[in-house]
Short mmCIF file of N, CA and C and ligand atoms in Angstrom, two decimals:
data_model
loop_
_atom_site.label_atom_id
_atom_site.label_comp_id
_atom_site.label_asym_id
_atom_site.label_seq_id
_atom_site.Cartn_x
_atom_site.Cartn_y
_atom_site.Cartn_z
N MET A 1 23.43 73.88 20.28
CA MET A 1 23.98 72.32 19.95
C MET A 1 25.24 72.18 21.31
N LYS A 2 24.71 71.13 22.44
CA LYS A 2 26.10 71.02 23.10
C LYS A 2 26.90 70.11 22.71
N LEU A 3 28.30 70.45 22.56
CA LEU A 3 28.76 69.21 22.18
C LEU A 3 30.15 68.90 22.95
N ALA A 4 30.31 67.53 23.42
CA ALA A 4 31.19 67.15 23.93
C ALA A 4 32.53 66.42 23.12
N ILE A 5 33.48 66.69 23.55
CA ILE A 5 34.92 66.51 22.85
C ILE A 5 35.44 65.35 23.76
N GLY A 6 36.41 64.37 23.29
CA GLY A 6 37.63 63.96 23.90
C GLY A 6 38.69 63.22 22.97
N SER A 7 39.30 62.97 23.77
CA SER A 7 40.83 62.69 22.81
C SER A 7 41.27 61.50 23.77
N ASP A 8 42.86 60.93 23.09
CA ASP A 8 43.90 60.41 23.93
C ASP A 8 45.24 61.14 23.79
N HIS A 9 46.18 60.64 24.17
CA HIS A 9 47.22 61.67 23.97
C HIS A 9 47.74 61.80 22.39
N VAL A 10 47.22 60.77 21.36
CA VAL A 10 47.78 60.96 20.27
C VAL A 10 47.12 61.63 19.45
N GLY A 11 45.52 61.95 20.17
CA GLY A 11 44.51 63.00 19.54
C GLY A 11 44.92 64.19 20.22
N PHE A 12 45.70 64.72 20.76
CA PHE A 12 45.35 65.71 22.01
C PHE A 12 45.53 66.75 20.82
N GLU A 13 46.61 66.83 20.05
CA GLU A 13 46.80 68.02 19.17
C GLU A 13 45.86 68.49 18.36
N LEU A 14 45.07 67.12 17.67
CA LEU A 14 43.96 67.71 16.71
C LEU A 14 42.83 67.95 17.52
N LYS A 15 42.55 67.49 18.93
CA LYS A 15 41.43 68.04 19.53
C LYS A 15 41.69 69.68 19.53
N LYS A 16 42.34 70.09 20.10
CA LYS A 16 42.82 71.74 19.94
C LYS A 16 42.51 72.10 18.75
N VAL A 17 42.74 71.92 17.55
CA VAL A 17 42.58 72.37 16.58
C VAL A 17 40.87 72.29 16.45
N ILE A 18 40.32 71.23 16.03
CA ILE A 18 38.44 70.92 16.60
C ILE A 18 38.04 71.83 17.35
N ILE A 19 38.36 71.93 18.25
CA ILE A 19 37.68 72.60 19.51
C ILE A 19 38.06 74.06 18.65
N GLU A 20 39.11 74.85 18.56
CA GLU A 20 38.95 75.72 17.89
C GLU A 20 38.13 75.92 16.68
N TYR A 21 38.12 75.44 15.77
CA TYR A 21 37.41 75.28 14.76
C TYR A 21 35.65 75.34 15.06
N LEU A 22 35.34 74.40 16.14
CA LEU A 22 33.85 74.61 16.15
C LEU A 22 33.54 75.65 17.20
N ALA A 23 34.47 76.38 17.71
CA ALA A 23 34.38 77.79 17.92
C ALA A 23 33.88 78.63 17.19
N GLU A 24 34.71 78.45 16.29
CA GLU A 24 34.53 79.43 15.17
C GLU A 24 33.08 79.55 14.62
N LEU A 25 32.83 78.18 14.54
CA LEU A 25 31.17 77.83 13.75
C LEU A 25 30.21 78.09 14.69
N GLY A 26 30.45 78.39 16.25
CA GLY A 26 29.59 78.78 16.93
C GLY A 26 28.77 77.91 17.64
N TYR A 27 29.40 76.50 17.83
CA TYR A 27 29.07 75.71 18.96
C TYR A 27 29.63 75.48 20.46
N ASP A 28 28.88 75.22 20.99
CA ASP A 28 28.95 75.48 22.54
C ASP A 28 29.53 73.64 22.93
N VAL A 29 30.98 73.72 22.94
CA VAL A 29 31.83 72.50 23.17
C VAL A 29 32.49 72.31 24.51
N ALA A 30 32.26 71.62 25.29
CA ALA A 30 32.78 70.91 26.59
C ALA A 30 33.79 70.02 26.18
N ASP A 31 35.28 70.08 26.81
CA ASP A 31 36.44 69.41 26.80
C ASP A 31 36.24 68.47 27.88
N PHE A 32 36.29 66.96 27.19
CA PHE A 32 36.41 66.22 28.73
C PHE A 32 37.86 65.46 28.49
N GLY A 33 38.79 65.94 28.16
CA GLY A 33 40.39 65.63 28.34
C GLY A 33 40.42 64.48 27.28
N PRO A 34 42.29 64.52 27.42
CA PRO A 34 42.98 65.24 28.28
C PRO A 34 43.30 66.59 28.24
N ASP A 35 44.45 66.73 29.25
CA ASP A 35 44.49 68.26 29.26
C ASP A 35 46.39 68.22 28.60
N SER A 36 46.75 67.39 28.19
CA SER A 36 47.82 67.29 27.62
C SER A 36 48.09 66.29 26.79
N ASP A 37 49.63 65.96 26.53
CA ASP A 37 49.52 65.09 25.21
C ASP A 37 50.30 63.65 26.19
N LYS A 38 50.25 63.43 27.38
CA LYS A 38 51.06 62.66 28.48
C LYS A 38 50.10 61.43 28.01
N ARG A 39 51.43 60.23 28.04
CA ARG A 39 50.63 59.05 27.69
C ARG A 39 49.21 58.60 28.76
N THR A 40 48.19 58.20 27.69
CA THR A 40 47.09 57.93 28.55
C THR A 40 46.43 56.85 27.90
N ASP A 41 44.87 56.41 28.26
CA ASP A 41 44.39 55.23 27.33
C ASP A 41 42.88 55.55 27.01
N TYR A 42 42.54 55.12 25.75
CA TYR A 42 41.50 56.29 25.02
C TYR A 42 40.12 55.74 25.86
N PRO A 43 40.50 54.27 25.95
CA PRO A 43 39.12 53.88 26.78
C PRO A 43 38.51 55.02 27.79
N LEU A 44 39.18 55.53 28.69
CA LEU A 44 38.79 56.79 29.66
C LEU A 44 38.12 57.69 29.19
N TYR A 45 38.70 58.32 28.18
CA TYR A 45 38.09 59.36 27.49
C TYR A 45 36.73 58.86 26.67
N GLY A 46 36.74 57.88 25.97
CA GLY A 46 35.49 57.10 25.10
C GLY A 46 34.56 57.02 26.08
N GLN A 47 34.79 56.40 27.27
CA GLN A 47 33.59 56.37 28.13
C GLN A 47 33.24 57.75 28.80
N LYS A 48 34.12 58.54 28.95
CA LYS A 48 33.51 59.61 29.47
C LYS A 48 32.64 60.22 28.77
N VAL A 49 32.98 60.88 27.39
CA VAL A 49 32.17 61.52 26.32
C VAL A 49 30.82 60.64 26.47
N ALA A 50 30.90 59.38 26.02
CA ALA A 50 30.13 58.49 25.75
C ALA A 50 28.67 58.86 26.91
N GLN A 51 29.36 58.70 28.06
CA GLN A 51 28.19 58.67 29.23
C GLN A 51 27.30 60.09 29.22
N ALA A 52 28.45 61.24 28.62
CA ALA A 52 27.89 62.36 28.93
C ALA A 52 26.50 62.57 28.10
N VAL A 53 27.19 61.80 26.82
CA VAL A 53 25.89 62.03 25.30
C VAL A 53 24.97 61.21 26.17
N ALA A 54 24.80 59.86 26.25
CA ALA A 54 23.66 58.85 27.26
C ALA A 54 22.92 59.22 27.83
N ALA A 55 23.60 60.33 28.63
CA ALA A 55 22.76 60.70 29.82
C ALA A 55 21.70 61.96 29.09
N GLY A 56 22.21 62.52 28.18
CA GLY A 56 21.61 63.76 27.51
C GLY A 56 22.16 65.12 28.06
N ASP A 57 22.98 64.97 28.81
CA ASP A 57 24.12 66.27 29.28
C ASP A 57 24.65 66.97 27.99
N PHE A 58 24.77 66.32 26.77
CA PHE A 58 25.18 66.73 25.52
C PHE A 58 24.43 66.21 24.29
N ASP A 59 24.34 66.99 23.30
CA ASP A 59 23.72 66.67 22.02
C ASP A 59 24.11 65.53 21.32
N LEU A 60 25.72 65.74 20.84
CA LEU A 60 26.43 64.98 20.21
C LEU A 60 28.01 65.27 20.90
N GLY A 61 28.84 64.08 20.68
CA GLY A 61 30.15 63.83 20.93
C GLY A 61 31.27 63.78 20.07
N ILE A 62 32.13 64.09 20.35
CA ILE A 62 33.34 64.04 19.08
C ILE A 62 34.62 63.41 19.81
N LEU A 63 35.17 62.48 19.31
CA LEU A 63 36.28 61.67 19.75
C LEU A 63 37.54 61.47 18.64
N ILE A 64 38.48 61.66 19.49
CA ILE A 64 39.97 61.46 18.68
C ILE A 64 40.79 60.38 19.34
N CYS A 65 41.38 59.43 18.67
CA CYS A 65 42.43 59.09 18.91
C CYS A 65 43.79 58.82 17.71
N GLY A 66 44.35 57.48 17.68
CA GLY A 66 45.43 57.56 16.93
C GLY A 66 44.67 57.40 15.08
N THR A 67 43.89 56.32 15.68
CA THR A 67 43.08 55.89 14.08
C THR A 67 41.52 56.01 14.38
N GLY A 68 41.00 56.48 15.71
CA GLY A 68 39.60 56.60 16.07
C GLY A 68 38.86 55.28 16.31
N VAL A 69 39.41 54.48 16.22
CA VAL A 69 39.16 52.59 16.31
C VAL A 69 38.78 52.60 17.78
N GLY A 70 39.78 52.50 18.78
CA GLY A 70 39.81 52.29 19.75
C GLY A 70 38.82 53.09 20.38
N ILE A 71 39.00 54.11 20.50
CA ILE A 71 38.11 55.17 21.06
C ILE A 71 36.82 55.11 20.98
N SER A 72 35.97 54.87 19.68
CA SER A 72 34.74 54.53 19.02
C SER A 72 34.29 53.27 19.63
N ILE A 73 35.12 52.26 19.53
CA ILE A 73 34.68 51.07 20.12
C ILE A 73 34.66 51.01 21.83
N SER A 74 35.48 51.84 22.25
CA SER A 74 35.07 52.12 23.69
C SER A 74 33.75 52.82 24.23
N ALA A 75 33.34 53.98 23.49
CA ALA A 75 32.04 54.66 23.24
C ALA A 75 30.88 53.94 22.83
N ASN A 76 31.20 52.86 22.06
CA ASN A 76 29.82 51.90 21.58
C ASN A 76 29.79 50.97 22.59
N LYS A 77 30.10 50.70 23.45
CA LYS A 77 30.04 50.04 24.69
C LYS A 77 28.90 50.39 25.60
N VAL A 78 28.77 51.58 25.77
CA VAL A 78 28.15 52.62 26.95
C VAL A 78 26.78 52.35 25.88
N LYS A 79 25.76 52.09 26.82
CA LYS A 79 24.19 51.87 26.47
C LYS A 79 23.70 53.22 25.79
N GLY A 80 23.12 53.09 24.28
CA GLY A 80 22.36 54.42 23.73
C GLY A 80 23.55 55.33 22.58
N ILE A 81 24.96 54.42 22.72
CA ILE A 81 25.74 55.15 21.85
C ILE A 81 25.71 54.62 20.23
N ARG A 82 25.67 55.08 19.45
CA ARG A 82 25.92 55.17 17.98
C ARG A 82 27.24 55.71 17.47
N ALA A 83 28.32 55.07 17.77
CA ALA A 83 29.75 56.30 17.45
C ALA A 83 30.07 55.34 16.11
N VAL A 84 30.47 56.25 15.41
CA VAL A 84 31.00 55.85 13.88
C VAL A 84 32.28 56.41 13.93
N VAL A 85 33.31 55.79 12.88
CA VAL A 85 35.09 56.13 13.12
C VAL A 85 34.66 56.56 11.14
N CYS A 86 35.25 58.08 11.05
CA CYS A 86 34.83 58.22 9.89
C CYS A 86 36.47 58.34 9.20
N SER A 87 36.88 58.38 8.13
CA SER A 87 37.60 59.02 7.28
C SER A 87 37.89 59.90 5.96
N GLU A 88 36.52 59.85 5.98
CA GLU A 88 35.73 60.90 4.97
C GLU A 88 34.78 61.54 5.49
N PRO A 89 34.26 62.64 4.43
CA PRO A 89 33.02 63.32 4.74
C PRO A 89 31.74 62.61 4.52
N TYR A 90 31.54 61.48 3.33
CA TYR A 90 30.61 61.12 2.83
C TYR A 90 30.11 60.24 3.83
N SER A 91 30.61 59.16 4.51
CA SER A 91 30.23 58.37 5.42
C SER A 91 29.70 58.97 7.13
N ALA A 92 30.49 60.15 7.13
CA ALA A 92 30.08 60.94 8.38
C ALA A 92 28.46 61.18 8.12
N LYS A 93 28.20 61.91 6.84
CA LYS A 93 26.89 62.80 6.75
C LYS A 93 26.24 61.51 6.73
N LEU A 94 26.45 60.54 5.95
CA LEU A 94 25.28 59.45 5.99
C LEU A 94 24.94 58.82 7.47
N SER A 95 26.06 58.43 8.09
CA SER A 95 25.88 58.05 9.48
C SER A 95 25.09 58.89 10.74
N ARG A 96 24.94 59.99 9.96
CA ARG A 96 24.19 60.69 10.80
C ARG A 96 22.24 60.86 10.14
N GLU A 97 22.51 60.60 8.91
CA GLU A 97 21.01 60.62 8.33
C GLU A 97 20.42 59.24 8.18
N HIS A 98 21.43 58.36 8.13
CA HIS A 98 20.92 56.92 8.35
C HIS A 98 20.81 56.02 9.69
N ASN A 99 21.53 56.11 10.08
CA ASN A 99 22.01 55.47 11.43
C ASN A 99 21.76 56.58 12.64
N ASN A 100 21.68 57.53 12.86
CA ASN A 100 21.46 58.59 13.95
C ASN A 100 22.65 58.22 15.02
N THR A 101 23.71 58.27 14.29
CA THR A 101 25.01 58.30 15.18
C THR A 101 25.02 59.68 16.10
N ASN A 102 25.60 59.45 17.26
CA ASN A 102 25.73 60.68 18.19
C ASN A 102 26.81 60.56 19.00
N ILE A 103 27.82 60.01 18.43
CA ILE A 103 29.31 60.15 18.39
C ILE A 103 30.38 60.16 17.33
N LEU A 104 31.18 60.97 16.66
CA LEU A 104 31.90 60.79 15.66
C LEU A 104 33.36 60.83 15.98
N ALA A 105 33.88 59.70 15.49
CA ALA A 105 35.33 59.66 15.97
C ALA A 105 36.25 59.56 14.46
N PHE A 106 37.08 59.76 15.04
CA PHE A 106 38.36 59.94 13.61
C PHE A 106 39.83 59.87 14.33
N GLY A 107 40.69 59.39 13.42
CA GLY A 107 42.10 59.43 13.69
C GLY A 107 43.12 60.35 13.57
N SER A 108 43.81 60.69 14.35
CA SER A 108 44.53 61.98 14.16
C SER A 108 45.96 61.58 13.28
N ARG A 109 46.10 60.11 13.17
CA ARG A 109 47.29 59.91 12.42
C ARG A 109 46.48 59.21 11.06
N VAL A 110 45.72 59.62 10.76
CA VAL A 110 44.88 58.74 9.44
C VAL A 110 44.37 60.20 8.90
N VAL A 111 43.76 61.27 9.26
CA VAL A 111 43.50 62.31 8.93
C VAL A 111 43.66 63.38 8.97
N GLY A 112 44.26 64.49 8.05
CA GLY A 112 44.65 65.70 8.09
C GLY A 112 43.95 66.74 9.24
N SER A 113 44.26 67.88 9.57
CA SER A 113 43.36 68.94 10.14
C SER A 113 42.27 69.34 9.36
N GLU A 114 42.64 69.50 7.90
CA GLU A 114 41.81 69.89 7.13
C GLU A 114 40.62 69.40 6.86
N LEU A 115 41.03 67.51 6.45
CA LEU A 115 39.91 67.04 6.17
C LEU A 115 39.32 66.54 7.76
N ALA A 116 39.83 67.13 8.73
CA ALA A 116 39.11 66.60 9.85
C ALA A 116 37.89 67.77 10.17
N LYS A 117 38.32 68.72 9.76
CA LYS A 117 37.36 69.78 9.80
C LYS A 117 36.09 69.24 9.01
N MET A 118 36.40 68.88 7.77
CA MET A 118 35.28 68.76 7.00
C MET A 118 34.22 68.11 7.18
N ILE A 119 35.19 66.58 7.89
CA ILE A 119 34.43 65.55 8.40
C ILE A 119 33.29 66.07 9.13
N VAL A 120 34.09 67.07 10.47
CA VAL A 120 32.81 67.13 11.27
C VAL A 120 31.67 68.23 11.22
N LYS A 121 32.35 69.24 10.17
CA LYS A 121 31.23 70.25 9.27
C LYS A 121 30.48 69.45 8.87
N GLU A 122 30.34 68.43 8.15
CA GLU A 122 29.74 67.39 7.23
C GLU A 122 28.63 66.84 8.18
N TRP A 123 29.01 65.90 9.43
CA TRP A 123 28.58 65.28 10.39
C TRP A 123 27.60 66.24 11.00
N LEU A 124 27.79 67.40 11.48
CA LEU A 124 27.13 68.37 12.45
C LEU A 124 26.03 68.71 11.79
N ALA A 125 26.25 69.11 10.55
CA ALA A 125 25.20 69.81 9.80
C ALA A 125 23.95 68.70 9.34
N ALA A 126 24.46 67.05 8.80
CA ALA A 126 23.41 66.55 8.48
C ALA A 126 22.61 65.94 9.75
N GLU A 127 21.61 65.71 9.46
CA GLU A 127 20.35 65.37 10.26
C GLU A 127 19.31 64.10 10.27
N PHE A 128 18.91 63.35 11.23
CA PHE A 128 18.60 61.82 11.08
C PHE A 128 17.13 62.05 9.85
N GLU A 129 17.23 61.14 9.26
CA GLU A 129 16.08 61.53 8.48
C GLU A 129 15.04 60.38 8.37
N GLY A 130 14.69 59.55 9.68
CA GLY A 130 14.00 58.94 10.01
C GLY A 130 13.17 57.99 9.08
N GLY A 131 11.77 57.45 9.22
CA GLY A 131 11.47 56.72 8.03
C GLY A 131 11.83 55.41 8.14
N ARG A 132 12.11 54.79 6.86
CA ARG A 132 12.74 53.51 6.74
C ARG A 132 13.82 53.43 7.68
N HIS A 133 14.53 54.10 7.94
CA HIS A 133 16.00 54.60 8.85
C HIS A 133 15.51 53.91 10.13
N ALA A 134 14.56 54.40 10.66
CA ALA A 134 14.14 54.65 12.08
C ALA A 134 14.41 53.25 12.64
N LYS A 135 13.18 52.55 11.79
CA LYS A 135 13.02 51.16 11.81
C LYS A 135 14.14 50.46 12.18
N ARG A 136 14.88 50.72 11.52
CA ARG A 136 16.57 49.79 11.46
C ARG A 136 17.63 50.32 12.69
N VAL A 137 17.43 51.46 13.28
CA VAL A 137 17.87 52.16 14.28
C VAL A 137 17.22 51.47 15.51
N GLU A 138 16.02 51.42 15.51
CA GLU A 138 14.94 50.61 16.30
C GLU A 138 15.61 49.13 16.43
N MET A 139 16.36 48.43 15.49
CA MET A 139 16.61 47.15 15.42
C MET A 139 17.88 47.11 16.17
N ILE A 140 18.91 48.08 15.89
CA ILE A 140 19.79 48.23 16.68
C ILE A 140 19.86 48.14 18.58
N LYS A 141 18.43 49.20 18.46
CA LYS A 141 18.23 49.25 19.78
C LYS A 141 17.79 48.09 20.46
N ALA A 142 17.19 46.97 19.87
CA ALA A 142 16.99 46.16 20.35
C ALA A 142 18.08 45.13 20.60
N ILE A 143 18.79 44.82 19.82
CA ILE A 143 20.00 43.99 20.04
C ILE A 143 20.47 44.44 21.44
N GLU A 144 20.81 45.83 21.39
CA GLU A 144 21.49 46.27 22.63
C GLU A 144 20.77 45.68 23.95
N GLU A 145 19.11 46.12 23.89
CA GLU A 145 18.55 45.50 25.07
C GLU A 145 18.52 43.75 25.10
N LYS A 146 18.57 43.31 24.19
CA LYS A 146 18.44 41.55 24.59
C LYS A 146 19.56 41.08 24.98
N THR A 147 20.85 41.89 24.51
CA THR A 147 22.34 41.56 24.67
C THR A 147 22.47 41.85 26.44
N ASN A 148 22.04 42.88 26.62
CA ASN A 148 21.68 43.52 28.30
C ASN A 148 21.21 42.42 29.11
N GLU A 149 20.05 42.17 28.71
CA GLU A 149 19.16 41.18 29.57
C GLU A 149 20.11 39.87 29.55
N GLU A 150 20.60 39.44 28.59
CA GLU A 150 21.38 38.25 28.54
C GLU A 150 22.50 38.13 29.28
N GLY A 151 23.14 39.31 29.48
CA GLY A 151 24.48 39.39 30.34
C GLY A 151 25.64 38.82 29.26
C1 LIG B 201 47.94 54.96 20.78
O1 LIG B 201 49.07 54.45 20.95
C2 LIG B 201 46.52 54.48 19.74
O2 LIG B 201 46.58 52.69 20.14
C3 LIG B 201 45.48 54.90 19.92
O3 LIG B 201 45.78 56.15 19.86
C4 LIG B 201 44.47 54.36 19.17
O4 LIG B 201 44.97 54.45 17.87
C5 LIG B 201 43.81 53.00 19.29
O5 LIG B 201 42.67 52.65 18.48
#
């Protein structure tokens, strides 16, 4: 599985921890930046990772900012992206199983590194269940299509 990861300056340190953890778990992970904790803007990295996942170059993406909120909102503006912001593993797991999320976001000011690892592990291990959930995800896609048409 190919993973894309990005953050802003606030999420930079936690991103390093998560990249190391993903490598330990055996995942192939590409870092979309930033490469320092110099002040930057989360939409830049939310967009980069989201576009890479939406293009099919990566299976899933992980985004980290202070809260996970701004960077997940940014990612969700890219067509085909279903980004979830989570601060506990239960929602992370269910977001894959029911909502087929393709980006996980969390906040370095909200979760500690051990909880973040647990969230990441549960999210990556979970699989979309399809069935009744597929219809609902299709309904989400229909909203996206309709909104884009209307402009
Ligand atoms: C940066 O100060 C902060 O706003 C950002 O990391 C994030 O929390 C935004 O949602």
